[in-house]
């Protein structure tokens, strides 16, 4: 059994859905369970509709029309889509009537994106001769806590999903991103949560592999919009992939890997538009790249908090007090760097920071630096290579990029540092040239990367045309 997750661009219109159906049909012997996201852009549109409804105006007619048009293009009966559209309009009307809303209302309204998508994909599979049915994840057993917007599965979800999905005939088409509370209210798992849903289902069902189908051919050595010469990484360890997901790689949701890591289920990232491409395989262990560095990621719109106090000098308990304040206010810290009398830490959300800063200022000086970026250089064995950090920072120095904060993880998988937000792309490009240019010359080896293919290039050739130096 495998779990196949299709992202928003992979189900974004009738043409994309037909391509996804063809991919599912090619894997029927592996007993697939399909997980779908909302159509690209629909989640944002639903959030906007909820916000308008909270102010007493607006409706979701354009969202319904888009799905009905896709159903007609696919030649499907319209009753299922119309039924979900009526449910969506009723939920919006209830919010408009109250002139106010809650996070629970938002999750209920946002859940219709995946529900509509599941009906379209299941209907298209059925039309192609594959027995399939839409399965809301909550109804199938994905029971969560009541943290609306960032819900987490409860322990009973795993056996419930096992019971709920194994008895379903054909191919279940499960809604990603959404679950339900014990009392039946829809919840969402956070943005990008369809990947997380797929990994949860895989762990519950004991799947042999999770396939994440998206619009790029695997995890790249950098964001190709920033570094056009970026290549697909052939293999990553769970630890490497987790670092990249957390520090800016958009292909995977950071939570995705947690259930897969716990159950040691391989995750493969693939391209719906190029299904013959082998993509990126993520496993417990991966071969070390000959060049050590496998990828460079960046995370923008970061806030750096500098805390300075002479009370730190030769004192105990200062850091405990500082981080207790941060924890009590729910502020998530990414990186930390300390000296004798100062602590610097990065956070990516400022909505809860003000209260924490007010409390910290009772016992220390605080300086806030906004519009910063974290750049992360990732690779197994990176911490054991003499001189590698020197190469990183000398490269940045030649580009005139100032490093404001440095942190190396205890896992020795990454070197992370902070620069001004407007210098992040330049830092990624410079480092990518430094560590990957020498590897793009067609060499073969254990750590490989593949170049993007032109449309005219034969697909069977692409499977062989692998150049070495860093994994794909």
Short mmCIF file of C-alpha atoms in Angstrom, two decimals:
data_model
loop_
_atom_site.label_atom_id
_atom_site.label_comp_id
_atom_site.label_asym_id
_atom_site.label_seq_id
_atom_site.Cartn_x
_atom_site.Cartn_y
_atom_site.Cartn_z
CA UNK A 1 0.00 0.00 0.00
CA UNK A 2 1.15 3.54 -0.80
CA UNK A 3 -0.21 6.98 0.05
CA UNK A 4 -0.25 9.47 -2.83
CA UNK A 5 -0.76 13.14 -2.02
CA UNK A 6 -1.59 15.62 -4.79
CA UNK A 7 -1.03 19.30 -4.08
CA UNK A 8 -3.08 22.30 -5.13
CA UNK A 9 -1.44 22.78 -8.53
CA UNK A 10 -1.78 19.04 -9.20
CA UNK A 11 -5.57 19.29 -8.87
CA UNK A 12 -5.85 22.94 -9.96
CA UNK A 13 -8.03 22.36 -13.03
CA UNK A 14 -9.57 19.58 -15.11
CA UNK A 15 -6.39 19.03 -17.12
CA UNK A 16 -4.29 18.61 -13.97
CA UNK A 17 -6.86 16.27 -12.43
CA UNK A 18 -6.77 14.07 -15.53
CA UNK A 19 -2.99 13.87 -15.22
CA UNK A 20 -3.30 12.91 -11.55
CA UNK A 21 -5.85 10.23 -12.42
CA UNK A 22 -3.43 8.75 -14.96
CA UNK A 23 -0.71 8.59 -12.31
CA UNK A 24 -3.01 6.88 -9.81
CA UNK A 25 -4.08 4.34 -12.42
CA UNK A 26 -0.43 3.49 -13.07
CA UNK A 27 -0.05 2.48 -9.41
CA UNK A 28 -3.24 0.51 -8.81
CA UNK A 29 -1.30 -2.69 -8.11
CA UNK A 30 0.25 -0.92 -5.09
CA UNK A 31 -3.20 -0.28 -3.55
CA UNK A 32 -3.03 3.52 -3.38
CA UNK A 33 -4.76 5.76 -0.89
CA UNK A 34 -5.03 9.26 -2.40
CA UNK A 35 -4.84 12.51 -0.41
CA UNK A 36 -5.81 15.78 -2.09
CA UNK A 37 -5.32 19.45 -1.35
CA UNK A 38 -7.75 22.18 -2.32
CA UNK A 39 -7.35 23.57 -5.81
CA UNK A 40 -4.51 26.10 -6.03
CA UNK A 41 -5.63 29.41 -4.58
CA UNK A 42 -8.90 28.11 -3.14
CA UNK A 43 -7.79 28.04 0.51
CA UNK A 44 -6.80 31.71 0.29
CA UNK A 45 -10.12 32.48 -1.43
CA UNK A 46 -12.05 30.70 1.32
CA UNK A 47 -10.19 32.58 4.04
CA UNK A 48 -11.01 35.84 2.25
CA UNK A 49 -14.68 34.78 1.98
CA UNK A 50 -14.73 33.99 5.71
CA UNK A 51 -13.22 37.40 6.50
CA UNK A 52 -15.82 39.15 4.34
CA UNK A 53 -18.63 37.15 5.93
CA UNK A 54 -17.35 38.12 9.37
CA UNK A 55 -17.97 41.73 8.34
CA UNK A 56 -21.47 40.89 7.16
CA UNK A 57 -20.91 40.75 3.43
CA UNK A 58 -19.68 38.60 0.57
CA UNK A 59 -20.29 35.03 -0.58
CA UNK A 60 -18.44 32.11 -2.13
CA UNK A 61 -20.09 32.03 -5.55
CA UNK A 62 -16.87 32.28 -7.55
CA UNK A 63 -15.38 29.34 -5.64
CA UNK A 64 -18.40 27.19 -6.38
CA UNK A 65 -18.38 28.26 -10.04
CA UNK A 66 -14.74 27.22 -10.45
CA UNK A 67 -15.43 23.71 -9.17
CA UNK A 68 -18.62 23.33 -11.18
CA UNK A 69 -16.72 24.36 -14.33
CA UNK A 70 -14.07 21.73 -13.59
CA UNK A 71 -16.75 19.09 -13.03
CA UNK A 72 -18.37 19.92 -16.38
CA UNK A 73 -14.98 19.81 -18.13
CA UNK A 74 -14.38 16.38 -16.62
CA UNK A 75 -17.85 15.22 -17.68
CA UNK A 76 -18.94 14.49 -14.09
CA UNK A 77 -22.39 14.65 -12.50
CA UNK A 78 -22.75 17.94 -10.65
CA UNK A 79 -24.76 16.89 -7.59
CA UNK A 80 -21.81 16.20 -5.28
CA UNK A 81 -20.10 19.50 -6.07
CA UNK A 82 -23.39 21.38 -5.76
CA UNK A 83 -24.05 19.73 -2.41
CA UNK A 84 -20.68 20.84 -1.02
CA UNK A 85 -21.18 24.32 -2.50
CA UNK A 86 -24.53 24.63 -0.73
CA UNK A 87 -22.86 23.57 2.53
CA UNK A 88 -20.18 26.22 2.03
CA UNK A 89 -22.75 28.95 1.36
CA UNK A 90 -24.73 27.92 4.44
CA UNK A 91 -21.59 28.15 6.61
CA UNK A 92 -20.79 31.61 5.21
CA UNK A 93 -24.39 32.75 5.71
CA UNK A 94 -24.28 31.67 9.35
CA UNK A 95 -21.18 33.80 9.90
CA UNK A 96 -22.72 36.78 8.08
CA UNK A 97 -25.82 36.52 10.23
CA UNK A 98 -23.78 36.84 13.42
CA UNK A 99 -21.52 39.63 12.10
CA UNK A 100 -18.66 37.87 13.86
CA UNK A 101 -16.75 34.64 13.73
CA UNK A 102 -14.33 32.30 15.46
CA UNK A 103 -11.40 30.09 14.52
CA UNK A 104 -13.82 27.16 14.52
CA UNK A 105 -15.99 28.93 11.93
CA UNK A 106 -12.92 29.62 9.81
CA UNK A 107 -11.85 25.97 9.85
CA UNK A 108 -15.35 24.83 8.91
CA UNK A 109 -15.43 27.19 5.92
CA UNK A 110 -11.86 26.47 4.81
CA UNK A 111 -12.51 22.70 4.91
CA UNK A 112 -14.77 22.97 1.85
CA UNK A 113 -11.75 23.44 -0.42
CA UNK A 114 -10.50 19.91 0.19
CA UNK A 115 -14.01 18.46 0.23
CA UNK A 116 -14.77 19.89 -3.20
CA UNK A 117 -11.41 18.73 -4.55
CA UNK A 118 -11.93 15.19 -3.25
CA UNK A 119 -15.26 14.90 -5.08
CA UNK A 120 -13.70 16.02 -8.36
CA UNK A 121 -10.76 13.60 -8.14
CA UNK A 122 -12.90 10.66 -7.00
CA UNK A 123 -15.39 11.38 -9.79
CA UNK A 124 -12.63 11.58 -12.39
CA UNK A 125 -11.18 8.27 -11.18
CA UNK A 126 -14.61 6.64 -11.39
CA UNK A 127 -15.08 7.97 -14.93
CA UNK A 128 -11.72 6.43 -15.84
CA UNK A 129 -12.93 3.02 -14.68
CA UNK A 130 -11.36 3.05 -11.20
CA UNK A 131 -13.57 2.36 -8.20
CA UNK A 132 -13.11 5.40 -5.96
CA UNK A 133 -14.97 7.52 -3.44
CA UNK A 134 -14.35 10.81 -1.64
CA UNK A 135 -13.54 10.34 2.06
CA UNK A 136 -13.46 13.34 4.42
CA UNK A 137 -10.49 12.64 6.68
CA UNK A 138 -12.47 13.37 9.84
CA UNK A 139 -15.14 10.86 8.88
CA UNK A 140 -12.40 8.34 8.09
CA UNK A 141 -10.97 8.66 11.62
CA UNK A 142 -8.63 11.68 11.71
CA UNK A 143 -9.63 12.94 15.15
CA UNK A 144 -7.73 15.98 16.39
CA UNK A 145 -7.53 18.31 19.32
CA UNK A 146 -9.48 21.58 19.23
CA UNK A 147 -6.54 23.85 18.35
CA UNK A 148 -8.37 25.30 15.34
CA UNK A 149 -5.98 26.39 12.62
CA UNK A 150 -3.09 24.29 13.98
CA UNK A 151 -4.78 21.06 15.07
CA UNK A 152 -2.84 17.93 15.95
CA UNK A 153 -4.06 14.32 15.66
CA UNK A 154 -5.03 12.58 18.88
CA UNK A 155 -3.57 9.12 19.64
CA UNK A 156 -6.86 7.40 18.81
CA UNK A 157 -6.72 8.80 15.27
CA UNK A 158 -4.24 6.16 14.11
CA UNK A 159 -6.31 3.04 14.92
CA UNK A 160 -9.47 4.87 13.83
CA UNK A 161 -7.95 5.66 10.42
CA UNK A 162 -6.77 2.08 10.10
CA UNK A 163 -10.31 0.83 10.70
CA UNK A 164 -11.96 3.55 8.65
CA UNK A 165 -9.87 3.25 5.49
CA UNK A 166 -9.05 -0.44 5.26
CA UNK A 167 -12.70 -1.38 4.99
CA UNK A 168 -13.37 1.04 2.14
CA UNK A 169 -13.45 -0.58 -1.32
CA UNK A 170 -11.49 0.80 -4.24
CA UNK A 171 -9.35 3.92 -3.96
CA UNK A 172 -10.22 6.25 -1.08
CA UNK A 173 -9.72 9.92 -2.02
CA UNK A 174 -9.09 11.52 1.36
CA UNK A 175 -9.26 15.22 2.13
CA UNK A 176 -5.89 16.59 3.19
CA UNK A 177 -5.41 19.40 5.70
CA UNK A 178 -8.62 18.80 7.67
CA UNK A 179 -9.75 16.60 10.54
CA UNK A 180 -12.43 16.88 13.19
CA UNK A 181 -12.69 17.16 16.93
CA UNK A 182 -14.19 14.41 19.08
CA UNK A 183 -17.50 16.27 18.97
CA UNK A 184 -17.43 16.48 15.16
CA UNK A 185 -16.29 20.07 14.45
CA UNK A 186 -13.97 20.47 11.42
CA UNK A 187 -10.36 21.42 12.17
CA UNK A 188 -7.39 22.28 10.00
CA UNK A 189 -3.80 21.10 10.50
CA UNK A 190 -2.06 24.35 9.51
CA UNK A 191 -1.07 25.59 6.07
CA UNK A 192 0.58 22.84 4.05
CA UNK A 193 -1.20 20.30 6.22
CA UNK A 194 -2.16 17.99 3.35
CA UNK A 195 1.42 16.68 3.34
CA UNK A 196 1.03 16.09 7.07
CA UNK A 197 -2.26 14.25 6.47
CA UNK A 198 -0.56 11.95 3.98
CA UNK A 199 2.18 11.04 6.46
CA UNK A 200 -0.36 10.46 9.24
CA UNK A 201 -2.34 8.11 7.00
CA UNK A 202 0.82 6.30 5.93
CA UNK A 203 1.80 5.71 9.55
CA UNK A 204 -1.71 4.56 10.44
CA UNK A 205 -1.93 2.14 7.51
CA UNK A 206 1.66 0.88 7.58
CA UNK A 207 2.22 2.09 4.01
CA UNK A 208 5.40 1.18 2.15
CA UNK A 209 5.90 4.73 0.85
CA UNK A 210 4.45 8.23 0.75
CA UNK A 211 4.44 9.99 -2.61
CA UNK A 212 4.13 13.78 -2.55
CA UNK A 213 3.05 14.94 -6.01
CA UNK A 214 3.68 18.60 -6.70
CA UNK A 215 4.70 20.95 -9.52
CA UNK A 216 8.48 20.51 -9.21
CA UNK A 217 10.68 17.47 -9.72
CA UNK A 218 11.66 16.83 -6.13
CA UNK A 219 13.53 18.86 -3.54
CA UNK A 220 15.97 21.25 -5.18
CA UNK A 221 19.47 22.29 -4.18
CA UNK A 222 18.05 25.84 -3.88
CA UNK A 223 14.90 27.68 -4.82
CA UNK A 224 15.11 27.71 -8.65
CA UNK A 225 13.46 31.13 -8.71
CA UNK A 226 16.49 32.43 -6.82
CA UNK A 227 19.20 30.16 -8.26
CA UNK A 228 18.06 29.12 -11.77
CA UNK A 229 20.84 26.51 -11.98
CA UNK A 230 19.41 24.61 -8.98
CA UNK A 231 19.14 20.86 -9.42
CA UNK A 232 16.97 18.10 -8.00
CA UNK A 233 18.46 16.28 -5.02
CA UNK A 234 18.31 12.52 -5.56
CA UNK A 235 18.33 11.40 -1.90
CA UNK A 236 17.98 13.08 1.46
CA UNK A 237 17.91 11.81 4.99
CA UNK A 238 14.88 12.63 7.13
CA UNK A 239 17.09 14.94 9.18
CA UNK A 240 18.33 16.85 6.12
CA UNK A 241 14.83 17.17 4.70
CA UNK A 242 13.47 18.37 8.05
CA UNK A 243 16.10 21.11 8.21
CA UNK A 244 15.31 22.25 4.67
CA UNK A 245 11.55 22.16 5.22
CA UNK A 246 11.83 24.20 8.40
CA UNK A 247 14.23 26.76 6.98
CA UNK A 248 12.41 27.67 3.82
CA UNK A 249 12.17 24.82 1.27
CA UNK A 250 8.53 25.02 0.16
CA UNK A 251 8.14 21.56 -1.35
CA UNK A 252 7.49 19.86 2.00
CA UNK A 253 5.54 21.00 5.02
CA UNK A 254 7.80 20.87 8.11
CA UNK A 255 5.42 18.54 9.99
CA UNK A 256 5.21 16.06 7.10
CA UNK A 257 8.25 14.10 8.09
CA UNK A 258 7.35 13.51 11.74
CA UNK A 259 4.96 10.53 11.33
CA UNK A 260 7.06 9.15 8.46
CA UNK A 261 10.24 9.39 10.54
CA UNK A 262 8.61 7.65 13.50
CA UNK A 263 7.38 4.79 11.31
CA UNK A 264 10.48 4.83 9.01
CA UNK A 265 8.32 5.15 5.90
CA UNK A 266 10.17 6.55 2.85
CA UNK A 267 8.83 9.78 1.35
CA UNK A 268 9.27 10.50 -2.35
CA UNK A 269 8.69 13.98 -3.86
CA UNK A 270 7.54 13.81 -7.50
CA UNK A 271 6.31 16.07 -10.30
CA UNK A 272 2.76 15.60 -11.61
CA UNK A 273 3.79 17.29 -14.86
CA UNK A 274 6.75 14.94 -15.34
CA UNK A 275 5.84 11.60 -13.72
CA UNK A 276 8.81 9.77 -15.26
CA UNK A 277 11.27 11.92 -13.30
CA UNK A 278 12.54 9.98 -10.24
CA UNK A 279 12.26 13.02 -7.97
CA UNK A 280 13.73 13.00 -4.45
CA UNK A 281 13.68 10.01 -2.11
CA UNK A 282 13.76 10.78 1.62
CA UNK A 283 14.75 7.95 3.97
CA UNK A 284 16.17 7.44 7.45
CA UNK A 285 19.72 7.53 6.11
CA UNK A 286 21.10 8.92 2.87
CA UNK A 287 24.49 8.81 1.22
CA UNK A 288 26.80 11.66 2.05
CA UNK A 289 27.43 13.97 -0.85
CA UNK A 290 30.97 14.11 -2.17
CA UNK A 291 30.75 17.87 -1.82
CA UNK A 292 28.99 17.57 1.58
CA UNK A 293 26.60 20.48 0.95
CA UNK A 294 23.32 19.22 -0.45
CA UNK A 295 21.12 22.30 -0.45
CA UNK A 296 20.83 25.94 0.54
CA UNK A 297 17.53 27.38 1.78
CA UNK A 298 16.37 30.72 3.10
CA UNK A 299 13.55 31.85 5.33
CA UNK A 300 12.58 35.50 5.02
CA UNK A 301 10.60 37.99 7.12
CA UNK A 302 12.42 36.93 10.27
CA UNK A 303 12.67 39.02 13.43
CA UNK A 304 15.91 39.00 15.45
CA UNK A 305 15.61 39.73 19.17
CA UNK A 306 18.84 40.81 20.88
CA UNK A 307 18.78 40.59 24.68
CA UNK A 308 21.66 42.24 26.56
CA UNK A 309 22.29 42.21 30.31
CA UNK A 310 25.39 42.30 32.49
CA UNK A 311 23.43 40.08 34.88
CA UNK A 312 24.27 37.16 32.60
CA UNK A 313 27.95 37.39 33.46
CA UNK A 314 28.84 34.51 35.83
CA UNK A 315 25.14 34.23 36.78
CA UNK A 316 22.94 31.18 36.83
CA UNK A 317 19.26 31.12 35.93
CA UNK A 318 19.28 34.04 33.48
CA UNK A 319 18.69 31.91 30.36
CA UNK A 320 16.06 29.85 32.18
CA UNK A 321 14.16 33.02 33.05
CA UNK A 322 14.48 34.41 29.52
CA UNK A 323 13.22 31.31 27.77
CA UNK A 324 10.45 30.80 30.31
CA UNK A 325 9.09 34.21 29.36
CA UNK A 326 9.27 33.27 25.67
CA UNK A 327 7.62 29.89 26.24
CA UNK A 328 4.83 31.30 28.39
CA UNK A 329 3.86 33.70 25.57
CA UNK A 330 3.91 30.98 22.92
CA UNK A 331 6.76 32.54 20.94
CA UNK A 332 8.55 29.98 18.74
CA UNK A 333 12.32 30.49 18.52
CA UNK A 334 14.25 29.23 15.49
CA UNK A 335 17.90 30.06 16.17
CA UNK A 336 19.78 31.04 19.32
CA UNK A 337 23.27 32.50 19.73
CA UNK A 338 24.81 33.56 23.05
CA UNK A 339 27.81 35.45 24.40
CA UNK A 340 28.87 36.39 27.91
CA UNK A 341 26.30 39.17 28.27
CA UNK A 342 23.88 38.79 25.34
CA UNK A 343 21.48 36.40 23.68
CA UNK A 344 20.22 36.68 20.11
CA UNK A 345 17.25 34.66 18.90
CA UNK A 346 15.14 34.59 15.77
CA UNK A 347 11.36 34.29 15.53
CA UNK A 348 9.21 34.20 12.41
CA UNK A 349 5.97 35.53 13.87
CA UNK A 350 5.66 38.82 15.70
CA UNK A 351 2.04 38.54 16.81
CA UNK A 352 2.96 37.29 20.30
CA UNK A 353 6.32 38.98 20.60
CA UNK A 354 5.27 42.34 22.02
CA UNK A 355 4.06 40.93 25.34
CA UNK A 356 7.21 38.81 25.73
CA UNK A 357 9.47 41.80 25.02
CA UNK A 358 7.62 43.90 27.56
CA UNK A 359 8.32 41.28 30.23
CA UNK A 360 11.98 40.76 29.22
CA UNK A 361 12.63 44.49 29.48
CA UNK A 362 12.03 44.22 33.22
CA UNK A 363 15.39 42.49 33.60
CA UNK A 364 17.36 43.17 30.38
CA UNK A 365 17.75 45.48 27.42
CA UNK A 366 16.03 44.38 24.22
CA UNK A 367 16.65 45.38 20.61
CA UNK A 368 14.34 44.25 17.80
CA UNK A 369 15.69 43.86 14.24
CA UNK A 370 12.99 43.25 11.65
CA UNK A 371 13.09 42.21 8.00
CA UNK A 372 15.90 39.72 8.44
CA UNK A 373 16.39 36.31 6.80
CA UNK A 374 17.86 33.00 7.89
CA UNK A 375 20.03 31.26 5.31
CA UNK A 376 20.71 27.58 5.96
CA UNK A 377 23.44 25.40 4.39
CA UNK A 378 22.52 21.73 4.81
CA UNK A 379 24.31 18.41 4.36
CA UNK A 380 25.10 15.21 6.25
CA UNK A 381 28.61 15.38 7.67
CA UNK A 382 28.84 19.13 7.23
CA UNK A 383 30.07 19.62 10.79
CA UNK A 384 33.03 17.28 10.26
CA UNK A 385 34.57 19.06 7.27
CA UNK A 386 37.45 21.39 8.23
CA UNK A 387 37.29 24.78 6.58
CA UNK A 388 33.76 24.50 5.23
CA UNK A 389 32.42 27.30 7.43
CA UNK A 390 35.32 29.44 6.26
CA UNK A 391 34.29 28.87 2.64
CA UNK A 392 30.72 29.88 3.46
CA UNK A 393 31.62 33.15 5.13
CA UNK A 394 34.46 34.11 2.79
CA UNK A 395 32.03 33.68 -0.13
CA UNK A 396 29.55 35.99 1.56
CA UNK A 397 32.31 38.50 2.36
CA UNK A 398 33.31 38.72 -1.29
CA UNK A 399 29.69 39.57 -2.10
CA UNK A 400 29.58 42.31 0.54
CA UNK A 401 26.95 40.43 2.57
CA UNK A 402 27.17 41.02 6.31
CA UNK A 403 26.36 38.10 8.64
CA UNK A 404 24.58 39.34 11.76
CA UNK A 405 24.17 36.04 13.64
CA UNK A 406 25.55 32.49 13.29
CA UNK A 407 24.25 29.18 14.62
CA UNK A 408 25.25 25.58 13.96
CA UNK A 409 22.82 22.86 14.94
CA UNK A 410 23.80 20.19 17.42
CA UNK A 411 23.10 17.60 14.71
CA UNK A 412 26.02 19.05 12.68
CA UNK A 413 23.77 18.97 9.62
CA UNK A 414 23.60 22.67 9.00
CA UNK A 415 25.19 26.07 9.31
CA UNK A 416 22.55 28.78 9.70
CA UNK A 417 23.10 32.50 9.75
CA UNK A 418 21.12 35.72 9.62
CA UNK A 419 21.44 38.47 7.01
CA UNK A 420 19.33 41.45 6.03
CA UNK A 421 16.20 40.38 4.19
CA UNK A 422 17.21 42.17 1.00
CA UNK A 423 20.50 40.23 0.93
CA UNK A 424 19.02 36.73 1.31
CA UNK A 425 18.64 35.92 -2.39
CA UNK A 426 22.14 37.17 -3.13
CA UNK A 427 23.54 34.98 -0.34
CA UNK A 428 21.76 31.90 -1.68
CA UNK A 429 22.96 32.53 -5.25
CA UNK A 430 26.55 33.12 -4.19
CA UNK A 431 26.70 30.00 -2.02
CA UNK A 432 25.01 27.88 -4.66
CA UNK A 433 27.60 28.95 -7.23
CA UNK A 434 30.39 28.25 -4.74
CA UNK A 435 29.32 24.73 -3.79
CA UNK A 436 27.51 23.45 -6.87
CA UNK A 437 29.09 24.95 -9.97
CA UNK A 438 31.98 22.45 -9.92
CA UNK A 439 29.52 19.57 -9.69
CA UNK A 440 27.41 20.35 -12.72
CA UNK A 441 29.86 19.02 -15.30
CA UNK A 442 28.45 15.56 -15.83
CA UNK A 443 30.43 13.54 -13.26
CA UNK A 444 28.89 10.41 -11.75
CA UNK A 445 28.99 9.39 -8.11
CA UNK A 446 27.09 8.46 -4.96
CA UNK A 447 25.92 11.99 -4.30
CA UNK A 448 24.07 13.01 -7.45
CA UNK A 449 21.94 15.78 -8.81
CA UNK A 450 19.89 16.01 -11.98
CA UNK A 451 19.40 18.97 -14.25
CA UNK A 452 15.93 20.10 -15.28
CA UNK A 453 14.91 18.63 -18.64
CA UNK A 454 13.68 20.50 -21.65
CA UNK A 455 10.31 19.34 -23.04
CA UNK A 456 12.01 17.88 -26.12
CA UNK A 457 14.32 15.63 -24.14
CA UNK A 458 13.22 11.97 -24.03
CA UNK A 459 12.02 10.90 -20.59
CA UNK A 460 13.94 7.61 -20.58
CA UNK A 461 17.13 9.55 -21.17
CA UNK A 462 16.38 11.82 -18.24
CA UNK A 463 16.29 8.87 -15.88
CA UNK A 464 19.91 8.13 -16.85
CA UNK A 465 21.19 11.67 -17.30
CA UNK A 466 22.41 12.21 -13.76
CA UNK A 467 25.31 14.41 -12.88
CA UNK A 468 27.22 14.09 -9.68
CA UNK A 469 28.59 16.11 -6.85
CA UNK A 470 25.47 16.54 -4.73
CA UNK A 471 22.47 14.27 -4.37
CA UNK A 472 19.35 15.24 -6.24
#
